[in-house]
C-alpha cells in the first residue's frame, strides 16, 4: 500500500490526487457517507477492503455473510444512513442474498460490496475458486440494483453511484462486485458525490384538490401509516390532529406517531376489537404502506372503500386495496401539500375519537389476556429499557404476539424487526443496532429456534461486546410452527429441536447469563444484565412458565385437513 496522505477524497498538498488501493477508496466512500463501521467476513477476495477498513474505521467480523447484511441493515435503520456489508464472492455473496431480500422488503439503505474473481477470468466458467454463474444477476434479483467494477478508472464513480442509489427513496440494498485484482491496483480518490437523488415530484394538482376534499368531508376518518411515513412524522401528526382521525400502522410504521398517543391504535388492524371502527370508518388515508398479506389476513381485511393512498411508488397505488384518489411522491411533501389545502379542523363526528379510544383499549386488553404471563415480561422490558433504546426482535412468538404491538415504540428508528418475515436475523440486527447507538442498551428479543439459525453470531456478540441484552425465549424448537401444526395438521414435523444448554454456551463465550423460571425473576434479571453495560443473556424457560391462554399461529391461509 502506498503512503497515505488522507482519504477524505480531497487532494493532498502538492498532489492532484491521492493514489492508493481499492481499500482506501472504500474508506474514502465511508467518510463521505458519514459511516464509521462496516460488517463482513474476510476472504482472499476482499482482503484489501477489510484491511483498510480495519486500519482506519471499524470492521466487525461477523461469522456469516447473511449476518453481515443484517447487521449493516439495522445499523443503517438506526442511524438513518447507509449500512456497509463486505462479503466474498460466490458462496459468500450467495449467503448474503437472503438478507438482501430482507433489506429490499423493508426498504433499507445497504451498500453490499462483494469480491469477485480476477477480472481477466470473468464470465469464462473456468471454475476459478469462488466463481459462480451470473453473480451480478443473482444480486440484482435480491436487491434494488447491482453493479460490477470492470476497471480501476470507473471504480470511484460506481461506488459513489451505488451508495447514492441505496440512499435514494424508495430505499433498498445495492450490491457492487469488485474483482480482486482490481482491488489491489492503485486507485485515484477524487471527491466522491454520494448525495441521493433529490425527489422533485410533480404533483397532480387536481388529485390533491380531490384528496383534500375527500378528507375534509370525512366524518369518521382512519389513517394507516407504513414505513414510507417514517420521514413524515410531523406531517402525519398534524394530519391526525386536524382530522381527529384514528391511526393504524403496519409494523414498519410503528413510532411514526408516539404509540402513547390516544388516537394511535397501532399495529392492531386485524384485532377483533378494531373491527367496529374499521367497518364504521368512511375514509382511509394510506400513507406509505403496502397492506402486506400478514397484516391484512392475506388481503381479506375489510377496509373503507373511500381510500386516499399516498406512496412514492406509482405501482403501489391501488395494487392491494383500490384507491379512490392516488397521490405519488414522498409522504412528507405530499402531506404538506394536502395540509395546505385543509381547514384547521375538519368536520369529524364528535364521538369518533371515543370509538377510537375504545378500540385502542380493547385491542391491548384483549392481547394482554391472550398472552397471559408474557404480558408481565413485556411490561418489565418496557420499564427496564430507556425509550430511545433499540428494540431488535427476531421472528418468534413473543415478537409476533406482543413485541410488534404492545412493546411501545416512540420512534421508527428503534423498531428493528425482519419485516420480510425471515427467522434467525434478529441477533445480527441487534448487534448492528447496538453498535449504531452505543450510548443506550439494545434489546435483542429472540427464540431458541431463530437463534440456532445464526448461533455463531454469539461469538460476534461476545467479541464486539456492545451494550445489549439478548432476551432469549427457549421453548425447545420452532414454537410458531409447532402451534400451527397442532391447530391445522394434527401432528408435528421438524419443529422440536435439540437445544443446547444456553448457560453453558454463554459461559463458553464469556457472556453473563441469567435463567428465568418465574415472572417474579424477570425484573431482577434484566436489571442485572443491563448493569453489565456490555453483552449479556437473559434466558426465559418457557416450559417452566407454562402455556399462554391462546397459542399463537401466524395469520396465513392453511387449507384444513380433509
Coordinates of C-alpha atoms in Angstrom, one line a residue:
X1 CA 0.0 0.0 0.0
X2 CA 1.4 3.4 -0.9
X3 CA 1.8 6.1 1.7
X4 CA -1.5 7.6 2.7
X5 CA -1.9 11.4 2.6
X6 CA -5.5 11.4 3.8
X7 CA -8.5 9.6 2.5
X8 CA -11.2 12.2 2.7
X9 CA -11.3 12.5 -1.1
X10 CA -9.5 15.8 -1.0
X11 CA -6.2 16.1 -2.9
X12 CA -3.1 16.0 -0.6
X13 CA -1.0 19.2 -0.6
X14 CA 1.2 19.4 -3.7
X15 CA -0.6 16.5 -5.4
X16 CA -3.6 16.4 -7.7
X17 CA -4.8 13.1 -6.4
X18 CA -4.0 10.7 -3.6
X19 CA -3.1 7.4 -5.2
X20 CA -3.9 4.3 -3.0
X21 CA -5.6 1.0 -3.5
X22 CA -9.3 -0.1 -3.5
X23 CA -9.5 -0.4 0.2
X24 CA -8.5 3.2 0.7
X25 CA -11.2 4.2 -1.9
X26 CA -13.8 2.3 0.2
X27 CA -12.7 4.1 3.3
X28 CA -13.0 7.4 1.5
X29 CA -16.5 6.4 0.5
X30 CA -17.4 5.6 4.1
X31 CA -16.1 9.0 5.2
X32 CA -18.2 10.7 2.5
X33 CA -21.2 8.8 3.8
X34 CA -20.5 9.6 7.4
X35 CA -20.3 5.9 8.2
X36 CA -17.6 4.6 10.6
X37 CA -18.4 0.9 10.7
X38 CA -18.6 -2.0 8.2
X39 CA -19.7 -5.5 8.8
X40 CA -18.4 -8.6 7.0
X41 CA -16.4 -11.8 6.6
X42 CA -12.8 -11.5 5.4
X43 CA -11.8 -13.5 2.4
X44 CA -9.0 -13.8 -0.1
X45 CA -11.3 -12.0 -2.4
X46 CA -11.8 -8.9 -0.2
X47 CA -8.7 -8.6 1.9
X48 CA -7.6 -5.1 0.7
X49 CA -11.1 -3.8 1.6
X50 CA -11.2 -5.4 5.0
X51 CA -7.6 -4.4 5.8
X52 CA -8.2 -0.7 5.0
X53 CA -11.5 -0.5 7.0
X54 CA -10.0 -2.3 10.0
X55 CA -7.0 0.0 10.0
X56 CA -8.8 3.3 9.9
X57 CA -12.5 2.6 10.6
X58 CA -14.2 -0.2 12.5
X59 CA -14.6 -3.6 10.9
X60 CA -17.0 -6.0 12.7
X61 CA -16.1 -9.6 11.7
X62 CA -19.4 -11.4 11.8
X63 CA -19.4 -15.2 11.4
X64 CA -21.7 -15.5 8.3
X65 CA -22.3 -13.2 5.3
X66 CA -26.1 -13.1 5.9
X67 CA -25.4 -11.6 9.3
X68 CA -23.1 -9.0 7.7
X69 CA -26.0 -7.7 5.7
X70 CA -28.5 -8.0 8.6
X71 CA -26.1 -6.0 10.9
X72 CA -25.5 -3.4 8.2
X73 CA -29.2 -3.1 7.6
X74 CA -30.0 -2.5 11.2
X75 CA -27.1 -0.1 11.6
X76 CA -28.5 2.0 8.7
X77 CA -32.0 1.9 10.1
X78 CA -31.0 3.1 13.5
X79 CA -28.6 5.8 12.2
X80 CA -30.7 6.8 9.2
X81 CA -27.6 6.3 7.0
X82 CA -26.3 3.7 4.6
X83 CA -25.0 0.5 6.2
X84 CA -22.0 -1.2 4.7
X85 CA -21.6 -5.0 4.3
X86 CA -18.5 -6.7 2.9
X87 CA -18.5 -10.3 1.7
X88 CA -16.6 -12.7 -0.5
X89 CA -17.6 -13.7 -4.0
X90 CA -19.5 -16.9 -5.0
X91 CA -20.8 -18.7 -1.9
X92 CA -20.2 -15.7 0.3
X93 CA -22.3 -13.4 -2.0
X94 CA -24.9 -16.2 -2.2
X95 CA -25.0 -16.4 1.6
X96 CA -25.7 -12.7 1.7
X97 CA -28.6 -12.8 -0.8
X98 CA -31.3 -13.9 1.7
X99 CA -30.6 -10.9 3.9
X100 CA -30.6 -8.6 0.9
X101 CA -34.1 -9.8 0.3
X102 CA -35.0 -8.7 3.8
X103 CA -33.4 -5.3 3.2
X104 CA -35.3 -4.9 0.0
X105 CA -38.6 -5.9 1.7
X106 CA -38.0 -3.3 4.4
X107 CA -36.5 -0.6 2.2
X108 CA -33.2 -0.4 4.0
X109 CA -30.2 1.6 2.9
X110 CA -27.5 -1.1 2.5
X111 CA -24.4 -1.0 0.3
X112 CA -23.2 -4.5 -0.2
X113 CA -19.6 -4.7 -1.5
X114 CA -18.6 -8.2 -2.6
X115 CA -15.4 -9.6 -4.1
X116 CA -15.2 -11.1 -7.5
X117 CA -12.7 -13.4 -9.2
X118 CA -9.9 -11.8 -11.2
X119 CA -11.2 -9.6 -14.0
X120 CA -9.4 -11.5 -16.8
X121 CA -11.4 -14.7 -15.9
X122 CA -14.9 -13.1 -15.6
X123 CA -17.6 -15.0 -17.4
X124 CA -15.4 -17.8 -18.7
X125 CA -16.7 -20.5 -16.4
X126 CA -13.3 -22.0 -15.7
X127 CA -14.2 -23.0 -12.2
X128 CA -11.9 -20.3 -10.6
X129 CA -12.1 -20.5 -6.8
X130 CA -15.3 -18.8 -5.5
X131 CA -16.6 -18.3 -9.1
X132 CA -20.4 -18.5 -9.6
X133 CA -22.7 -18.2 -12.6
X134 CA -24.1 -14.7 -13.1
X135 CA -23.4 -13.4 -9.6
X136 CA -24.5 -9.9 -10.6
X137 CA -27.8 -11.2 -11.8
X138 CA -28.4 -13.0 -8.5
X139 CA -27.6 -9.9 -6.5
X140 CA -29.8 -7.7 -8.8
X141 CA -32.7 -10.0 -8.2
X142 CA -32.2 -10.0 -4.4
X143 CA -31.8 -6.2 -4.1
X144 CA -32.6 -2.9 -5.7
X145 CA -29.6 -3.0 -8.1
X146 CA -26.2 -4.5 -8.7
X147 CA -23.1 -3.1 -10.4
X148 CA -19.7 -4.5 -11.5
X149 CA -16.4 -2.7 -11.3
X150 CA -14.6 -3.6 -14.6
X151 CA -11.7 -1.2 -14.4
X152 CA -9.8 1.0 -11.9
X153 CA -10.8 4.2 -13.6
X154 CA -14.5 3.7 -13.0
X155 CA -14.4 2.3 -9.5
X156 CA -15.0 5.5 -7.6
X157 CA -17.9 6.6 -9.8
X158 CA -19.6 3.1 -9.5
X159 CA -19.2 3.0 -5.7
X160 CA -20.5 6.6 -5.2
X161 CA -23.4 5.9 -7.6
X162 CA -24.3 2.6 -5.7
X163 CA -24.2 4.3 -2.3
X164 CA -26.4 7.2 -3.6
X165 CA -28.8 4.7 -5.2
X166 CA -29.2 2.8 -1.9
X167 CA -30.0 6.1 -0.2
X168 CA -32.4 7.4 -2.8
X169 CA -36.1 6.8 -2.0
X170 CA -37.6 4.2 -2.3
X171 CA -34.6 2.9 -0.4
X172 CA -33.1 -0.6 -1.0
X173 CA -29.9 -2.6 -0.9
X174 CA -27.4 -2.1 -3.8
X175 CA -24.5 -4.5 -4.5
X176 CA -21.2 -3.9 -6.1
X177 CA -19.0 -6.7 -7.2
X178 CA -15.3 -5.9 -7.3
X179 CA -12.7 -8.2 -8.9
X180 CA -9.8 -8.9 -6.5
X181 CA -7.1 -7.9 -8.9
X182 CA -8.7 -4.5 -9.4
X183 CA -8.9 -4.1 -5.6
X184 CA -5.2 -4.3 -5.3
X185 CA -4.3 -1.9 -8.0
X186 CA -3.6 1.8 -7.3
X187 CA -6.7 4.0 -7.2
X188 CA -7.2 7.7 -7.7
X189 CA -9.5 9.0 -5.0
X190 CA -11.5 12.1 -6.3
X191 CA -14.2 14.0 -4.5
X192 CA -17.0 11.5 -4.0
X193 CA -20.5 12.6 -4.6
X194 CA -22.7 10.3 -2.6
X195 CA -25.8 12.6 -2.4
X196 CA -29.0 10.7 -3.1
X197 CA -31.1 11.8 -6.0
X198 CA -33.3 14.7 -4.8
X199 CA -37.0 13.9 -5.2
X200 CA -38.7 16.6 -7.1
X201 CA -42.3 15.4 -7.5
X202 CA -44.6 17.0 -10.0
X203 CA -47.9 16.9 -8.1
X204 CA -51.2 16.3 -9.8
X205 CA -53.0 19.4 -8.5
X206 CA -56.4 18.1 -9.4
X207 CA -55.7 14.9 -7.5
X208 CA -54.5 16.9 -4.5
X209 CA -57.7 19.0 -4.5
X210 CA -59.8 15.9 -4.8
X211 CA -58.0 14.2 -2.0
X212 CA -58.3 17.2 0.3
X213 CA -62.0 17.4 -0.5
X214 CA -62.4 13.7 0.5
X215 CA -60.5 14.2 3.7
X216 CA -62.3 17.4 4.6
X217 CA -65.7 15.7 4.1
X218 CA -65.0 12.6 6.1
X219 CA -66.8 12.2 9.4
X220 CA -65.0 9.1 10.6
X221 CA -61.5 9.0 9.1
X222 CA -58.7 6.5 9.6
X223 CA -55.1 6.8 8.7
X224 CA -52.8 3.8 8.1
X225 CA -49.1 4.7 8.3
X226 CA -46.4 2.4 6.9
X227 CA -42.7 2.5 6.5
X228 CA -43.0 5.2 3.9
X229 CA -44.3 7.6 6.5
X230 CA -41.2 7.3 8.7
X231 CA -39.8 10.6 7.4
X232 CA -43.1 12.4 7.6
X233 CA -43.7 12.2 11.3
X234 CA -44.5 15.9 11.8
X235 CA -46.9 15.9 8.9
X236 CA -48.7 12.7 10.0
X237 CA -49.1 14.1 13.5
X238 CA -50.6 17.3 12.1
X239 CA -53.0 15.5 9.9
X240 CA -54.0 13.3 12.8
X241 CA -54.7 16.4 14.9
X242 CA -56.6 18.3 12.2
X243 CA -58.8 15.4 11.2
X244 CA -59.3 13.9 14.6
X245 CA -58.7 10.5 12.9
X246 CA -57.7 7.2 14.3
X247 CA -54.2 5.9 13.4
X248 CA -53.5 2.3 12.3
X249 CA -49.9 1.3 11.5
X250 CA -48.1 -1.5 9.8
X251 CA -45.2 -3.0 11.7
X252 CA -42.9 -0.7 9.6
X253 CA -44.9 2.3 10.5
X254 CA -44.7 1.9 14.3
X255 CA -43.4 5.0 16.0
X256 CA -44.3 7.4 13.2
X257 CA -46.6 8.8 15.9
X258 CA -45.7 8.0 19.6
X259 CA -47.7 4.9 20.4
X260 CA -48.8 6.5 23.7
X261 CA -50.9 9.0 21.6
X262 CA -54.6 8.4 22.4
X263 CA -55.6 8.2 18.7
X264 CA -52.9 5.7 17.8
X265 CA -54.5 2.3 17.6
X266 CA -51.2 1.0 16.3
X267 CA -50.3 -2.3 14.7
X268 CA -53.7 -3.9 15.5
X269 CA -55.6 -3.6 12.3
X270 CA -56.7 -7.3 12.4
X271 CA -57.6 -7.3 16.1
X272 CA -61.3 -8.1 16.7
X273 CA -61.6 -5.0 18.9
X274 CA -60.7 -2.8 16.0
X275 CA -63.3 -4.3 13.6
X276 CA -66.0 -1.9 14.6
X277 CA -64.0 1.3 13.8
X278 CA -62.7 -0.2 10.5
X279 CA -66.3 -1.0 9.4
X280 CA -67.7 2.4 10.5
X281 CA -64.8 4.5 9.1
X282 CA -65.9 6.4 6.0
X283 CA -62.4 7.2 4.8
X284 CA -59.0 5.6 4.8
X285 CA -55.8 7.5 4.1
X286 CA -53.0 5.1 3.4
X287 CA -49.5 6.7 3.9
X288 CA -46.5 4.7 2.6
X289 CA -48.0 1.3 3.4
X290 CA -48.4 -1.7 1.1
X291 CA -51.1 -3.5 3.1
X292 CA -49.0 -6.7 3.3
X293 CA -50.6 -10.1 3.4
X294 CA -49.7 -10.9 7.0
X295 CA -51.2 -7.5 8.2
X296 CA -54.4 -7.9 6.2
X297 CA -55.3 -11.6 6.6
X298 CA -54.0 -12.5 3.2
X299 CA -55.7 -9.3 1.8
X300 CA -59.1 -10.3 3.2
X301 CA -59.3 -7.5 5.8
X302 CA -62.3 -5.2 5.2
X303 CA -61.2 -1.6 4.7
X304 CA -63.1 1.6 3.8
X305 CA -63.8 1.8 0.1
X306 CA -63.2 5.6 0.2
X307 CA -59.4 5.4 0.1
X308 CA -56.8 8.2 -0.5
X309 CA -53.4 6.5 -1.0
X310 CA -50.1 8.2 -0.8
X311 CA -46.9 6.4 -2.0
X312 CA -43.6 7.2 -3.6
X313 CA -44.0 4.2 -5.9
X314 CA -46.7 4.8 -8.6
X315 CA -47.1 1.0 -8.9
X316 CA -48.3 0.8 -5.3
X317 CA -51.4 2.9 -5.9
X318 CA -54.4 0.6 -5.8
X319 CA -52.2 -2.5 -6.0
X320 CA -53.7 -4.2 -2.9
X321 CA -56.6 -2.0 -1.9
X322 CA -58.4 0.1 -4.5
X323 CA -57.7 3.8 -4.2
X324 CA -60.3 6.4 -4.9
X325 CA -57.5 9.0 -5.2
X326 CA -53.8 8.2 -5.6
X327 CA -51.1 10.7 -4.8
X328 CA -47.5 9.9 -5.8
X329 CA -44.5 11.3 -4.1
X330 CA -42.5 11.4 -0.8
X331 CA -45.0 11.3 2.1
X332 CA -43.8 14.5 3.8
X333 CA -44.1 16.5 0.6
X334 CA -47.5 15.1 -0.4
X335 CA -48.9 15.6 3.1
X336 CA -47.7 19.1 3.3
X337 CA -49.4 19.9 0.1
X338 CA -52.6 18.3 1.4
X339 CA -52.4 20.2 4.7
X340 CA -52.1 23.4 2.9
X341 CA -55.5 22.6 1.3
X342 CA -57.2 21.5 4.5
X343 CA -59.1 23.6 7.1
X344 CA -57.6 23.9 10.6
X345 CA -60.2 21.4 11.8
X346 CA -62.4 19.1 9.7
X347 CA -65.9 18.0 10.5
X348 CA -65.2 14.8 12.2
X349 CA -68.0 13.3 14.3
X350 CA -67.7 14.3 18.0
X351 CA -67.8 10.8 19.2
X352 CA -65.3 9.3 16.7
X353 CA -62.3 9.7 19.0
X354 CA -64.2 8.0 21.8
X355 CA -64.7 5.0 19.5
X356 CA -61.1 5.1 18.5
X357 CA -60.0 5.1 22.2
X358 CA -62.3 2.1 22.9
X359 CA -60.8 0.2 20.0
X360 CA -57.3 1.0 21.2
X361 CA -58.0 0.0 24.7
X362 CA -59.9 -3.2 23.7
X363 CA -57.1 -4.4 21.4
X364 CA -54.5 -4.0 24.0
X365 CA -56.5 -5.5 26.8
X366 CA -57.5 -8.5 24.6
X367 CA -54.0 -9.1 23.6
X368 CA -52.8 -9.0 27.2
X369 CA -55.4 -11.6 28.1
X370 CA -54.2 -13.8 25.2
X371 CA -50.6 -13.8 26.2
X372 CA -51.0 -14.4 29.9
X373 CA -47.7 -14.3 31.8
X374 CA -45.9 -12.9 28.8
X375 CA -47.6 -9.6 29.4
X376 CA -45.6 -9.2 32.6
X377 CA -42.4 -9.7 30.7
X378 CA -43.5 -7.1 28.2
X379 CA -44.1 -4.6 31.0
X380 CA -40.8 -5.5 32.6
X381 CA -38.9 -5.0 29.3
X382 CA -40.6 -1.6 28.6
X383 CA -39.7 -0.4 32.1
X384 CA -36.1 -1.6 32.0
X385 CA -35.1 -0.2 28.7
X386 CA -35.0 3.6 28.1
X387 CA -37.4 5.0 25.4
X388 CA -34.6 5.6 23.0
X389 CA -33.2 2.1 23.2
X390 CA -33.1 0.0 20.1
X391 CA -35.7 -2.8 20.2
X392 CA -34.4 -5.5 17.9
X393 CA -36.6 -8.6 17.6
X394 CA -36.4 -11.8 15.7
X395 CA -39.4 -13.7 14.3
X396 CA -40.6 -15.6 17.4
X397 CA -43.8 -15.9 19.4
X398 CA -43.1 -13.1 21.8
X399 CA -42.2 -10.8 18.9
X400 CA -45.2 -11.7 16.8
X401 CA -47.7 -11.5 19.7
X402 CA -46.5 -8.6 21.8
X403 CA -43.1 -7.3 20.7
X404 CA -44.6 -6.0 17.5
X405 CA -47.6 -4.5 19.2
X406 CA -47.6 -4.0 23.0
X407 CA -44.0 -3.1 23.4
X408 CA -44.5 0.6 22.9
X409 CA -42.4 2.4 20.3
X410 CA -41.8 6.2 20.1
X411 CA -39.5 6.4 17.1
X412 CA -39.3 4.3 13.9
X413 CA -35.5 4.2 14.2
X414 CA -35.7 1.9 17.3
X415 CA -38.2 -0.5 15.7
X416 CA -35.8 -3.1 14.3
X417 CA -37.5 -6.3 13.0
X418 CA -37.2 -8.6 10.0
X419 CA -40.2 -7.2 8.2
X420 CA -39.8 -9.7 5.3
X421 CA -40.6 -12.4 7.9
X422 CA -37.4 -14.5 7.8
X423 CA -36.4 -16.2 11.0
X424 CA -33.0 -16.0 12.5
X425 CA -32.0 -12.5 11.6
X426 CA -32.6 -10.8 14.9
X427 CA -29.3 -11.4 16.6
X428 CA -27.2 -9.8 13.9
X429 CA -29.7 -7.0 13.6
X430 CA -29.4 -6.4 17.3
X431 CA -25.6 -6.3 17.0
X432 CA -25.8 -3.7 14.2
X433 CA -28.3 -1.6 16.1
X434 CA -26.3 -1.7 19.3
X435 CA -23.2 -0.6 17.5
X436 CA -25.1 2.2 15.8
X437 CA -26.4 3.5 19.2
X438 CA -23.7 2.7 21.8
X439 CA -24.9 5.2 24.4
X440 CA -28.1 3.2 25.2
X441 CA -28.7 -0.5 25.8
X442 CA -30.2 -2.6 23.0
X443 CA -32.8 -5.3 23.4
X444 CA -32.4 -8.4 21.3
X445 CA -35.5 -10.5 21.6
X446 CA -35.2 -14.0 20.1
X447 CA -36.3 -17.5 20.3
X448 CA -34.1 -20.6 20.5
X449 CA -35.2 -21.8 17.1
X450 CA -34.3 -18.5 15.4
X451 CA -31.1 -18.1 17.4
X452 CA -30.0 -21.5 16.1
X453 CA -30.0 -20.2 12.5
X454 CA -27.1 -18.0 13.3
X455 CA -25.8 -19.3 16.6
X456 CA -22.3 -18.4 15.6
X457 CA -23.1 -14.8 15.9
X458 CA -23.0 -15.3 19.7
X459 CA -19.2 -15.1 19.0
X460 CA -19.6 -11.8 17.3
X461 CA -21.8 -10.6 20.2
X462 CA -19.1 -11.6 22.7
X463 CA -16.2 -10.3 20.7
X464 CA -17.7 -6.9 20.0
X465 CA -19.3 -6.7 23.4
X466 CA -21.9 -4.0 22.7
X467 CA -24.3 -2.9 25.4
X468 CA -27.0 -5.3 24.5
X469 CA -29.2 -7.8 26.3
X470 CA -30.2 -10.9 24.5
X471 CA -33.6 -11.9 25.9
X472 CA -34.0 -15.5 24.8
X473 CA -37.3 -17.4 24.9
X474 CA -36.4 -21.1 25.0
X475 CA -39.2 -23.4 24.1
X476 CA -37.1 -26.2 22.5
X477 CA -37.9 -25.6 18.9
X478 CA -39.9 -23.6 16.4
X479 CA -42.9 -22.6 18.6
X480 CA -44.8 -20.7 15.9
X481 CA -44.8 -23.6 13.5
X482 CA -45.4 -26.1 16.3
X483 CA -48.6 -24.3 17.2
X484 CA -49.6 -24.1 13.5
X485 CA -49.1 -27.8 13.1
X486 CA -51.0 -28.6 16.2
X487 CA -54.0 -26.5 15.0
X488 CA -54.0 -27.3 11.3
X489 CA -52.2 -30.6 10.8
X490 CA -52.6 -32.7 13.9
X491 CA -49.0 -33.9 14.0
X492 CA -45.6 -32.3 14.4
X493 CA -42.8 -32.4 11.8
X494 CA -39.4 -30.7 12.1
X495 CA -40.4 -28.3 14.9
X496 CA -38.9 -30.0 18.0
X497 CA -35.2 -29.3 18.1
X498 CA -32.2 -30.4 20.1
X499 CA -31.4 -27.3 22.1
X500 CA -28.1 -26.5 23.9
X501 CA -27.7 -25.5 27.5
X502 CA -27.5 -21.8 26.9
X503 CA -26.0 -21.2 30.3
X504 CA -23.0 -23.4 29.4
X505 CA -22.9 -21.9 25.9
X506 CA -22.9 -18.3 27.2
X507 CA -20.1 -19.2 29.7
X508 CA -18.0 -20.6 26.8
X509 CA -18.2 -17.2 25.2
X510 CA -17.7 -15.4 28.5
X511 CA -21.2 -13.9 28.3
X512 CA -23.1 -13.3 31.6
X513 CA -26.2 -15.4 31.8
X514 CA -29.4 -15.4 33.9
X515 CA -32.1 -18.0 33.6
X516 CA -35.7 -17.0 34.4
X517 CA -38.2 -19.6 35.5
X518 CA -40.8 -17.2 37.1
X519 CA -42.1 -13.8 36.1
X520 CA -41.1 -12.6 39.6
X521 CA -37.4 -13.0 38.5
X522 CA -37.7 -11.1 35.2
X523 CA -37.1 -7.5 36.5
X524 CA -34.2 -8.5 38.6
X525 CA -32.5 -10.5 35.8
X526 CA -33.0 -7.6 33.3
X527 CA -31.6 -5.1 35.8
X528 CA -28.6 -7.3 36.5
X529 CA -28.0 -7.8 32.7
X530 CA -28.3 -4.1 32.0
X531 CA -25.8 -3.2 34.8
X532 CA -23.1 -5.2 32.9
X533 CA -23.1 -2.3 30.3
X534 CA -22.0 -4.9 27.8
X535 CA -23.4 -8.1 26.2
X536 CA -25.4 -10.3 28.4
X537 CA -28.0 -13.1 28.0
X538 CA -31.3 -13.5 29.9
X539 CA -33.0 -16.8 29.1
X540 CA -36.7 -17.4 29.7
X541 CA -37.5 -21.0 30.4
X542 CA -40.9 -21.2 28.6
X543 CA -41.7 -24.7 29.9
X544 CA -41.3 -23.6 33.5
X545 CA -43.7 -20.7 33.0
X546 CA -46.3 -22.8 31.2
X547 CA -48.6 -22.3 28.2
X548 CA -50.2 -19.0 27.4
X549 CA -54.0 -18.8 27.2
X550 CA -54.1 -18.5 23.3
X551 CA -51.3 -20.3 21.4
X552 CA -50.0 -18.1 18.6
X553 CA -50.5 -19.1 14.9
X554 CA -49.4 -16.8 12.1
X555 CA -52.1 -15.1 10.0
X556 CA -51.6 -17.2 6.9
X557 CA -54.1 -19.3 4.9
X558 CA -53.7 -23.1 5.5
X559 CA -56.2 -25.5 4.0
X560 CA -58.0 -27.7 6.5
X561 CA -57.0 -31.3 6.6
X562 CA -59.6 -33.4 4.8

